[in-house]
XYZ file of C-alpha atoms in Angstrom:
656
model
C 185.052 101.331 137.885
C 182.188 102.802 135.829
C 179.256 104.810 137.101
C 176.933 101.795 136.895
C 179.316 99.592 138.912
C 179.684 102.271 141.577
C 175.913 102.615 141.738
C 175.465 98.854 142.212
C 178.063 98.912 144.949
C 176.177 101.759 146.601
C 172.999 99.649 146.524
C 174.829 96.955 148.435
C 175.984 99.468 151.008
C 172.459 100.840 151.379
C 171.064 97.586 152.759
C 173.632 97.566 155.555
C 172.608 98.855 159.023
C 172.774 102.607 159.574
C 176.236 103.978 160.146
C 176.933 105.272 163.652
C 179.089 108.036 162.207
C 178.027 111.499 163.316
C 177.139 114.148 160.767
C 180.085 116.297 161.854
C 182.494 113.386 161.294
C 180.841 112.633 157.958
C 181.355 116.238 156.869
C 184.999 116.212 157.985
C 185.666 112.937 156.127
C 183.589 113.455 152.973
C 182.377 116.979 152.296
C 184.216 118.925 149.631
C 183.133 122.519 149.154
C 182.932 123.411 145.430
C 185.388 125.812 143.758
C 182.960 128.754 143.788
C 182.522 128.566 147.580
C 184.001 131.350 149.754
C 186.425 128.757 151.171
C 186.604 125.848 148.693
C 188.099 122.488 149.509
C 187.722 119.971 152.315
C 185.238 120.765 155.048
C 186.940 121.687 158.351
C 184.946 121.468 161.563
C 187.413 123.722 163.355
C 186.526 126.567 160.993
C 182.944 126.708 162.300
C 183.178 124.857 165.634
C 179.733 126.031 166.737
C 178.144 123.905 163.976
C 179.584 120.648 165.344
C 177.215 120.370 168.305
C 174.201 121.080 166.110
C 175.248 118.421 163.592
C 175.808 115.932 166.409
C 172.306 116.643 167.737
C 170.973 115.556 164.323
C 173.092 112.397 164.161
C 171.716 108.825 164.433
C 172.961 108.280 168.002
C 171.445 111.539 169.288
C 168.529 111.631 171.725
C 166.925 114.404 169.688
C 164.308 113.880 166.997
C 163.838 117.544 166.067
C 166.536 120.222 165.869
C 165.901 123.928 165.240
C 168.446 126.670 164.559
C 167.494 130.344 164.987
C 170.376 131.960 163.158
C 171.931 135.144 161.873
C 173.330 135.632 158.387
C 176.542 134.122 156.999
C 177.247 131.557 159.703
C 177.149 128.320 157.710
C 173.649 127.291 158.769
C 172.571 126.400 155.236
C 175.745 124.350 154.726
C 174.863 122.456 157.908
C 171.535 121.546 156.315
C 173.395 120.286 153.265
C 175.568 118.070 155.480
C 172.393 116.704 157.065
C 171.120 115.805 153.599
C 174.448 114.305 152.501
C 174.735 112.099 155.585
C 171.106 110.985 155.191
C 171.838 109.848 151.634
C 175.129 108.065 152.229
C 175.254 106.779 155.812
C 171.703 106.190 157.044
C 169.629 106.107 153.876
C 165.952 106.976 153.941
C 163.388 109.135 152.185
C 164.118 112.856 152.533
C 161.752 115.802 152.252
C 163.318 119.244 151.765
C 160.839 122.099 152.171
C 161.400 125.629 150.843
C 159.176 128.694 150.771
C 158.288 128.224 147.090
C 158.887 125.750 144.294
C 161.171 128.328 142.680
C 163.275 128.422 145.856
C 163.464 124.627 145.816
C 164.734 124.576 142.236
C 167.212 127.339 142.983
C 168.582 125.310 145.934
C 168.921 122.234 143.740
C 170.902 124.175 141.159
C 173.071 126.349 143.400
C 173.513 124.180 146.508
C 172.698 120.496 146.036
C 174.209 119.885 142.602
C 177.550 121.576 143.417
C 177.711 119.521 146.642
C 176.896 116.306 144.779
C 179.462 116.944 142.064
C 182.284 117.849 144.449
C 181.642 115.141 147.077
C 182.526 111.626 145.931
C 180.330 109.850 148.483
C 177.304 111.628 147.052
C 178.341 111.473 143.430
C 178.355 107.678 143.426
C 174.911 107.422 145.052
C 172.966 110.157 143.296
C 173.528 109.729 139.583
C 173.695 112.640 137.181
C 170.295 113.276 135.626
C 171.809 112.703 132.177
C 172.888 109.103 132.890
C 170.589 106.412 131.550
C 168.402 104.945 134.262
C 169.073 107.751 136.740
C 165.391 108.743 136.716
C 166.223 112.035 138.426
C 164.568 115.428 138.042
C 165.207 118.848 139.535
C 162.859 118.205 142.417
C 163.083 114.453 142.943
C 166.266 112.376 143.011
C 166.656 108.687 143.748
C 169.508 107.017 145.572
C 170.012 103.525 147.027
C 167.678 103.237 149.991
C 165.420 106.176 149.245
C 164.875 109.469 147.435
C 164.968 113.196 148.126
C 161.965 115.307 147.221
C 162.165 119.112 147.023
C 158.895 121.005 147.480
C 157.539 124.498 148.050
C 155.645 125.191 151.267
C 153.057 127.060 149.201
C 151.894 123.773 147.628
C 149.999 121.697 150.250
C 149.928 118.570 148.067
C 153.656 117.994 148.440
C 153.365 118.067 152.226
C 150.820 115.273 152.475
C 152.140 112.378 150.383
C 154.792 109.695 151.066
C 156.232 108.796 154.455
C 159.562 110.474 155.168
C 162.373 109.662 157.570
C 164.184 112.980 157.211
C 162.853 116.514 156.816
C 164.789 119.699 156.069
C 162.837 122.906 156.736
C 164.889 125.626 155.048
C 164.257 129.278 156.039
C 161.019 128.434 157.838
C 159.995 132.029 158.445
C 159.516 132.534 154.725
C 156.741 129.917 154.640
C 153.075 130.837 154.490
C 151.506 130.752 157.964
C 148.759 128.309 157.044
C 148.306 126.051 154.027
C 144.703 125.962 152.862
C 143.436 125.915 156.481
C 145.194 122.558 156.942
C 147.909 123.714 159.328
C 151.384 125.212 159.132
C 153.925 123.718 156.708
C 156.167 122.479 159.538
C 153.223 120.755 161.235
C 152.270 118.981 158.016
C 155.893 117.983 157.361
C 156.306 116.704 160.928
C 153.357 114.347 160.463
C 155.104 112.781 157.473
C 157.769 111.303 159.804
C 155.446 109.696 162.376
C 156.027 106.114 161.187
C 159.768 106.342 161.880
C 159.464 107.206 165.560
C 162.825 107.979 167.191
C 164.725 107.222 163.962
C 163.228 110.254 162.235
C 165.141 113.526 162.108
C 163.769 117.012 161.410
C 166.061 120.005 160.950
C 164.545 123.464 160.737
C 166.558 126.632 160.353
C 165.779 130.258 159.649
C 166.527 133.867 160.309
C 163.683 135.045 162.595
C 161.208 137.730 161.556
C 158.191 139.073 163.478
C 157.513 138.095 167.078
C 154.390 135.965 167.271
C 154.574 135.064 163.573
C 158.066 133.548 163.471
C 158.037 129.797 162.849
C 161.665 129.367 163.902
C 161.090 131.302 167.122
C 158.009 129.238 167.910
C 159.966 126.002 167.530
C 162.993 127.446 169.339
C 160.714 127.969 172.333
C 159.659 124.300 172.134
C 163.263 123.161 172.571
C 165.977 123.436 175.207
C 167.242 126.881 174.074
C 170.940 126.186 173.784
C 173.585 128.944 173.697
C 177.183 128.580 172.548
C 179.368 129.134 175.606
C 182.795 130.685 175.094
C 185.456 131.615 177.655
C 186.850 134.997 178.646
C 190.442 135.262 177.366
C 191.384 136.772 180.757
C 189.423 135.115 183.578
C 188.129 132.094 181.574
C 184.538 132.636 182.761
C 182.019 130.799 180.568
C 179.381 132.931 178.798
C 177.549 133.458 175.516
C 177.784 136.534 173.304
C 175.242 139.304 173.968
C 175.011 142.462 171.900
C 174.839 144.673 175.001
C 178.430 143.677 175.862
C 179.818 145.047 172.600
C 181.724 148.287 173.316
C 183.382 150.856 171.065
C 184.150 154.590 171.013
C 181.333 156.506 169.344
C 181.970 156.761 165.622
C 184.889 154.305 165.738
C 183.371 150.853 165.165
C 186.771 149.526 164.066
C 187.759 149.637 167.771
C 184.949 147.364 168.909
C 185.691 144.965 171.770
C 183.661 142.630 173.974
C 183.308 143.031 177.750
C 183.409 139.884 179.872
C 180.248 139.208 181.896
C 182.352 138.285 184.903
C 185.521 140.411 185.119
C 184.546 143.220 182.729
C 187.791 142.989 180.756
C 187.598 144.153 177.146
C 189.094 141.885 174.512
C 189.241 141.967 170.735
C 187.311 139.742 168.385
C 190.515 137.852 167.614
C 191.154 137.081 171.284
C 187.624 135.865 171.898
C 187.588 133.685 168.781
C 190.967 132.063 169.452
C 191.528 131.782 173.212
C 187.826 132.166 173.915
C 186.795 129.345 171.593
C 189.014 126.774 173.323
C 186.648 124.189 174.870
C 183.605 126.201 173.763
C 180.383 124.190 173.931
C 176.610 124.347 173.642
C 174.637 124.656 176.890
C 170.870 124.065 177.257
C 169.167 126.843 179.226
C 165.639 125.418 179.405
C 163.764 122.153 179.741
C 162.176 121.726 176.347
C 159.782 119.193 174.916
C 161.257 115.674 174.890
C 163.370 115.078 171.796
C 163.503 118.747 170.727
C 166.809 120.655 170.630
C 166.955 124.347 169.775
C 169.940 126.608 169.199
C 170.385 130.383 169.015
C 173.255 131.613 166.835
C 173.692 135.372 166.198
C 176.191 136.726 163.679
C 178.661 137.632 166.436
C 179.909 134.020 166.324
C 181.029 134.100 162.676
C 184.632 132.891 162.135
C 187.446 135.385 161.846
C 187.497 136.728 158.306
C 183.752 136.381 157.800
C 181.271 138.788 159.434
C 183.604 141.022 161.449
C 182.477 142.687 164.665
C 183.590 146.043 163.267
C 181.149 145.591 160.384
C 178.334 144.753 162.800
C 179.152 147.794 164.935
C 179.197 150.049 161.880
C 175.878 148.673 160.655
C 174.347 149.174 164.077
C 175.477 152.791 164.214
C 173.879 153.376 160.812
C 170.654 151.612 161.802
C 170.244 152.843 165.373
C 167.989 155.786 164.455
C 166.173 154.113 161.571
C 163.461 151.655 162.689
C 163.353 149.945 159.302
C 167.113 149.341 159.157
C 167.129 148.402 162.841
C 164.535 145.696 162.214
C 166.804 144.186 159.550
C 169.751 144.302 161.956
C 167.816 142.676 164.800
C 166.579 139.869 162.527
C 169.649 139.215 160.403
C 172.524 139.882 162.790
C 171.180 139.345 166.302
C 168.923 136.474 165.180
C 166.100 137.898 167.283
C 162.472 138.624 166.479
C 161.216 142.124 165.844
C 158.052 143.040 167.702
C 155.378 144.586 165.491
C 153.708 147.416 167.409
C 150.826 148.176 165.042
C 148.310 146.856 167.574
C 149.601 149.224 170.258
C 149.408 152.416 168.191
C 146.347 154.541 169.002
C 144.853 157.104 166.650
C 144.122 159.593 169.415
C 147.760 159.563 170.499
C 149.063 160.101 166.963
C 146.571 162.956 166.517
C 148.467 164.791 169.260
C 151.477 164.880 166.929
C 149.839 167.411 164.603
C 152.314 170.208 164.013
C 152.052 173.932 163.324
C 151.793 173.876 159.549
C 148.678 173.844 157.388
C 147.556 171.593 154.551
C 149.089 172.550 151.192
C 152.026 174.273 152.860
C 155.552 172.915 152.687
C 157.752 172.887 155.799
C 161.483 173.450 155.623
C 163.255 170.191 154.817
C 160.560 168.835 152.499
C 162.353 168.431 149.176
C 160.149 166.228 146.956
C 156.408 165.652 146.488
C 154.502 162.546 145.399
C 150.789 161.817 145.163
C 148.781 158.683 145.885
C 145.160 158.046 144.902
C 142.699 155.487 146.260
C 139.712 154.754 144.003
C 136.354 154.046 145.646
C 132.931 153.459 144.102
C 131.762 157.045 144.581
C 134.938 159.073 145.055
C 138.678 159.451 144.766
C 140.760 159.970 147.893
C 144.187 161.484 147.422
C 147.216 162.441 149.452
C 150.310 164.484 148.673
C 153.284 163.228 150.646
C 156.545 165.116 151.034
C 159.984 163.567 151.467
C 163.282 164.840 152.804
C 166.661 163.602 153.926
C 166.869 161.180 156.838
C 163.703 159.338 155.725
C 161.518 162.223 156.906
C 157.960 162.453 155.557
C 155.317 165.202 155.629
C 151.611 164.939 154.873
C 151.178 167.956 152.577
C 147.622 167.487 151.326
C 144.736 165.078 151.860
C 141.200 165.328 150.521
C 138.305 163.614 148.778
C 137.008 164.196 145.233
C 133.349 163.180 145.311
C 131.803 161.708 142.178
C 131.594 158.601 140.047
C 135.087 157.526 138.891
C 133.441 156.287 135.698
C 132.860 159.954 134.767
C 135.656 162.002 133.227
C 134.976 165.131 135.294
C 136.206 163.362 138.449
C 139.521 162.658 136.782
C 139.697 166.203 135.382
C 139.442 167.536 138.934
C 142.230 165.177 140.001
C 144.415 166.498 137.177
C 143.835 170.089 138.263
C 144.870 169.276 141.824
C 147.842 167.177 140.745
C 149.184 169.875 138.420
C 148.656 172.761 140.848
C 152.054 173.833 142.222
C 152.642 174.461 145.921
C 155.040 177.226 146.879
C 157.434 176.622 149.745
C 158.746 179.310 152.084
C 161.770 179.832 149.834
C 159.525 180.996 146.994
C 160.052 177.822 144.973
C 156.962 176.292 143.352
C 157.007 172.532 143.790
C 154.965 170.035 141.812
C 154.004 166.416 142.330
C 156.689 164.322 140.628
C 155.040 160.903 140.583
C 151.484 159.726 141.212
C 150.465 156.148 142.102
C 146.799 155.238 141.549
C 145.169 152.085 142.906
C 143.713 149.953 140.104
C 142.514 147.048 142.227
C 138.892 148.183 142.618
C 135.881 148.438 140.326
C 137.320 151.106 138.033
C 140.423 149.369 136.742
C 140.018 150.475 133.130
C 139.397 154.098 134.105
C 142.648 154.028 136.100
C 144.493 152.479 133.147
C 143.088 155.133 130.830
C 144.165 157.960 133.120
C 147.628 156.479 133.664
C 148.018 156.021 129.907
C 147.119 159.671 129.213
C 149.387 161.109 131.928
C 152.277 158.703 131.840
C 154.613 161.540 130.815
C 153.802 163.272 134.130
C 154.843 160.322 136.273
C 151.348 158.862 136.732
C 151.178 155.065 136.984
C 148.737 152.338 138.018
C 149.416 150.111 141.024
C 147.905 147.011 142.548
C 148.613 145.434 145.918
C 150.351 142.050 145.922
C 148.616 139.221 147.765
C 151.969 137.719 148.773
C 153.842 138.898 151.886
C 157.459 139.990 151.755
C 157.312 141.619 148.329
C 159.222 144.875 147.695
C 157.368 148.146 148.150
C 157.285 148.462 144.359
C 158.082 145.596 142.022
C 158.566 145.313 138.292
C 155.806 146.511 135.954
C 153.762 144.432 133.545
C 152.292 145.888 130.358
C 148.496 145.634 130.316
C 147.648 146.887 126.803
C 147.421 144.165 124.149
C 146.562 144.167 120.451
C 144.004 142.001 118.631
C 146.530 139.141 118.603
C 146.941 139.231 122.364
C 150.456 140.678 122.211
C 151.492 143.537 124.477
C 151.620 146.963 122.861
C 154.929 148.752 123.177
C 154.461 151.893 125.217
C 151.138 150.668 126.627
C 149.975 151.259 130.168
C 152.021 149.503 132.835
C 150.787 148.000 136.106
C 153.166 148.121 139.064
C 152.742 145.591 141.879
C 153.025 146.977 145.396
C 154.177 145.053 148.466
C 151.443 146.223 150.797
C 152.669 144.372 153.882
C 156.199 145.666 153.377
C 155.008 149.256 153.024
C 152.690 148.941 156.031
C 155.564 147.608 158.097
C 157.524 150.745 157.147
C 154.604 152.950 158.155
C 153.945 151.337 161.528
C 157.637 151.161 162.393
C 157.926 154.891 161.730
C 154.818 155.673 163.775
C 156.021 153.560 166.704
C 159.490 155.093 166.606
C 157.991 158.604 166.649
C 156.217 157.967 169.959
C 159.066 159.318 172.099
C 160.696 161.560 169.476
C 160.694 165.347 169.606
C 158.813 166.891 166.637
C 161.873 167.785 164.568
C 163.181 164.216 164.814
C 159.974 162.443 163.812
C 159.839 160.340 160.672
C 156.258 161.323 159.796
C 154.878 164.850 160.242
C 151.173 165.750 160.233
C 149.604 169.203 159.611
C 146.971 170.898 161.762
C 144.195 170.495 159.188
C 143.769 166.715 159.503
C 140.626 165.440 161.243
C 140.467 162.953 164.115
C 138.883 160.480 161.665
C 142.091 160.599 159.615
C 144.084 159.271 162.557
C 141.485 156.621 163.362
C 141.887 155.326 159.798
C 145.656 155.423 160.209
C 145.363 152.831 162.997
C 142.660 150.684 161.380
C 144.925 147.675 160.741
C 146.916 145.337 162.973
C 149.382 142.562 162.199
C 147.856 139.068 162.225
C 150.653 136.727 163.308
C 148.661 133.649 162.291
C 148.170 134.718 158.684
C 151.397 136.761 158.536
C 149.645 139.773 157.106
C 147.964 142.999 158.203
C 144.263 142.739 158.972
C 141.671 145.533 158.891
C 139.737 145.939 162.126
C 135.998 145.349 161.836
C 133.947 148.433 161.067
C 136.976 150.620 160.360
C 137.991 152.404 157.156
C 141.627 152.144 156.084
C 141.974 154.373 153.013
C 144.528 156.542 154.826
C 146.806 153.518 155.279
C 146.412 152.578 151.619
C 147.364 156.105 150.590
C 150.578 155.843 152.597
C 151.322 152.503 150.917
C 150.844 153.951 147.431
C 152.765 157.059 148.465
C 155.800 154.966 149.374
C 155.465 153.199 146.011
C 155.392 156.578 144.236
C 158.537 157.668 146.075
C 160.374 154.409 145.354
C 159.397 154.398 141.653
C 162.406 154.337 139.267
C 161.616 157.926 138.230
C 162.575 159.073 141.738
C 164.077 156.286 143.861
C 164.031 158.500 146.903
C 164.747 155.444 149.051
C 168.205 155.036 147.492
C 169.309 158.669 147.447
C 172.622 159.476 149.073
C 173.408 162.530 151.153
C 175.046 164.205 148.151
C 171.842 163.710 146.153
C 169.759 165.369 148.853
C 172.242 168.242 149.003
C 171.902 168.767 145.251
C 168.116 168.655 145.479
C 168.160 170.974 148.486
C 170.118 173.575 146.510
C 167.253 173.661 143.988
C 164.293 173.533 146.360
C 165.683 175.554 149.278
C 168.220 177.965 147.754
C 170.366 179.861 150.229
C 168.999 183.256 149.092
C 166.818 183.228 152.203
C 163.313 182.504 153.372
C 160.610 184.805 151.913
C 158.144 184.423 154.763
C 160.272 184.402 157.887
C 163.565 185.526 159.311
C 166.525 183.232 158.755
C 166.261 180.178 160.948
C 168.178 180.511 164.171
C 170.907 178.052 164.679
C 169.953 175.206 166.950
C 171.363 175.063 170.445
C 173.504 172.163 169.330
C 174.982 174.305 166.555
C 175.657 177.383 168.708
C 176.859 175.705 171.876
C 180.537 174.898 172.304
C 181.276 171.619 170.601
C 181.331 168.769 173.079
C 184.002 166.196 172.651
C 182.905 162.758 171.548
C 186.434 161.490 171.220
C 187.693 158.943 173.696
C 191.256 158.879 174.995
C 193.407 156.646 172.895
C 194.077 153.529 174.928
C 194.547 149.819 174.531
C 191.325 147.859 174.095
C 191.771 146.373 177.562
C 191.349 149.802 179.207
C 188.545 150.607 181.658
C 185.029 150.186 180.287
C 184.129 153.740 181.406
C 186.033 155.245 178.469
C 184.139 153.217 175.887
C 180.691 153.901 174.466
C 178.566 150.746 174.782
C 176.403 149.511 171.968
C 173.068 151.261 172.685
C 170.252 148.895 173.653
C 168.060 147.672 170.820
C 164.642 149.273 171.145
C 161.474 148.176 169.856
C 171.899 153.046 146.431
C 172.048 154.556 143.820
C 171.651 155.502 140.123
C 173.291 158.423 138.366
C 169.932 158.999 136.646
C 167.934 159.731 139.779
C 166.510 162.997 138.381
C 165.355 161.516 135.061
C 161.746 161.953 134.064
C 161.161 164.946 136.342
C 160.791 167.731 133.794
C 158.716 170.732 134.883
C 158.271 169.626 138.473
C 159.879 172.874 139.586
C 158.624 176.169 138.154
């Protein structure tokens, strides 16, 4: 039978009443995972049993109209969405809207997810014709099939969310959407309205890894639903329970020995035991009375099948992230499938001012191994900061001041050069220089900034501009700004580097919040005595706006100090330095240059810390079977709210 005959047959099938087959049964009977999948071949529900209940909630016979999945990474959630699409095309045909963060994301999904599924699954292949076949009338973002079509759109384009009535809606990675589309409402609200004509026959599936509390779309919709948890059974006492991170136990420094403690009997069992015996008769259990017709599911990475995201890997990642607020945020979002609470609104300038330490401006404390500069350009002045970096993501404010004068005049920039090139001697007698310098070009003196960056490019000076889009990296790829008379870029011309302002501000506020209870030597950001109270008021002049998913400046407050931190992070992450990717061995090599072991010129050798001089305390646990008493196991601590070989390139003359 040819492709045309199969298509005509599919048209005949499309006018039949909707199939009563569940999505999970459809996947088991029809879905073939393509050869490049981690586990190619026929779909097996018993491989990811926790997905079955979610698929059934989306099925035609279900009482639910909307289904939301708040998920961790690598659990099969995206594949579930693909099954939802496949079933909607073949068994209960209707118009489908698939919404992604951007149009580019939509096209990427079509190429990497939909097309491989269509080609490998016969039931889809005979209904959605290849774009190259005559009469197929299919494009990357719109494909026809008997009984309807599927349209792929970006949530950043409001037009696509307002046309055509839809029976089915897929909301993929909802937390990546913009918070509001042209003051017309959130993308999920606009998409939901598209299904109103279908009443109870409509189905909406939203899934995402959560992000910031109060701004998370998936968390907001999870709260609307019945908050279901996947209940497993203790391999020993058979008590029913769902996985919680606080029950993960392992000896300190030995994540490979991780085990899970039963809520009821306290017995410790391995991942294998819980995911074999414990998964027998496992089921989803609602824990709240949600809005009528709304189901919601919480699925952290702890549920991943054996051979996927191992508990030992999670334990190891947690140990690495426990003392790093930035890494911990990633762990909480991606592995625990929980929101991270942004604390920028709770940080007070007067409290941070109390963290000033006993070193002066333009002096370099022990541990500070690299210097960068950031410059904010105002109409009548330049504001600059020198920021120091050391191992363990430690930062020191080394210098901060204002250069008064019109940035259109060269003398202002000459004074900046003199300050930038002036070395600062540390207590080891080593003269340190600024290695990179990021200058804001987004104001009224763009061309002056370009000119200065062009002249001093060899010294690590570069122009930056803040990105208007959230979620961008601290420093992105550069674009060449100089063009010739034909409009072509000039090789070696000045480059503009885009800066992810929200990302950098999140780093800053996470560090400041984490430092609240830390002793001075363990703080992430250190401040000298010479900073004014106004400096710290500026440092707290912005708060996170959960509605717009961005940081907002408080009325009547100046925020140049925050901007200087943002540009300082960009200077440190620039390819000339890449301090964010340096390994311990790199820091050791740099330390041997900056803090040579010949001794400190200004003070007696540092006394060993109490921890170093006291008898070593044992952190080892007695070797015992995993089922031993929980008292001999270190619990997972509660969750509280790289590399290039050329990392020293381009740093000539920064040490004298």
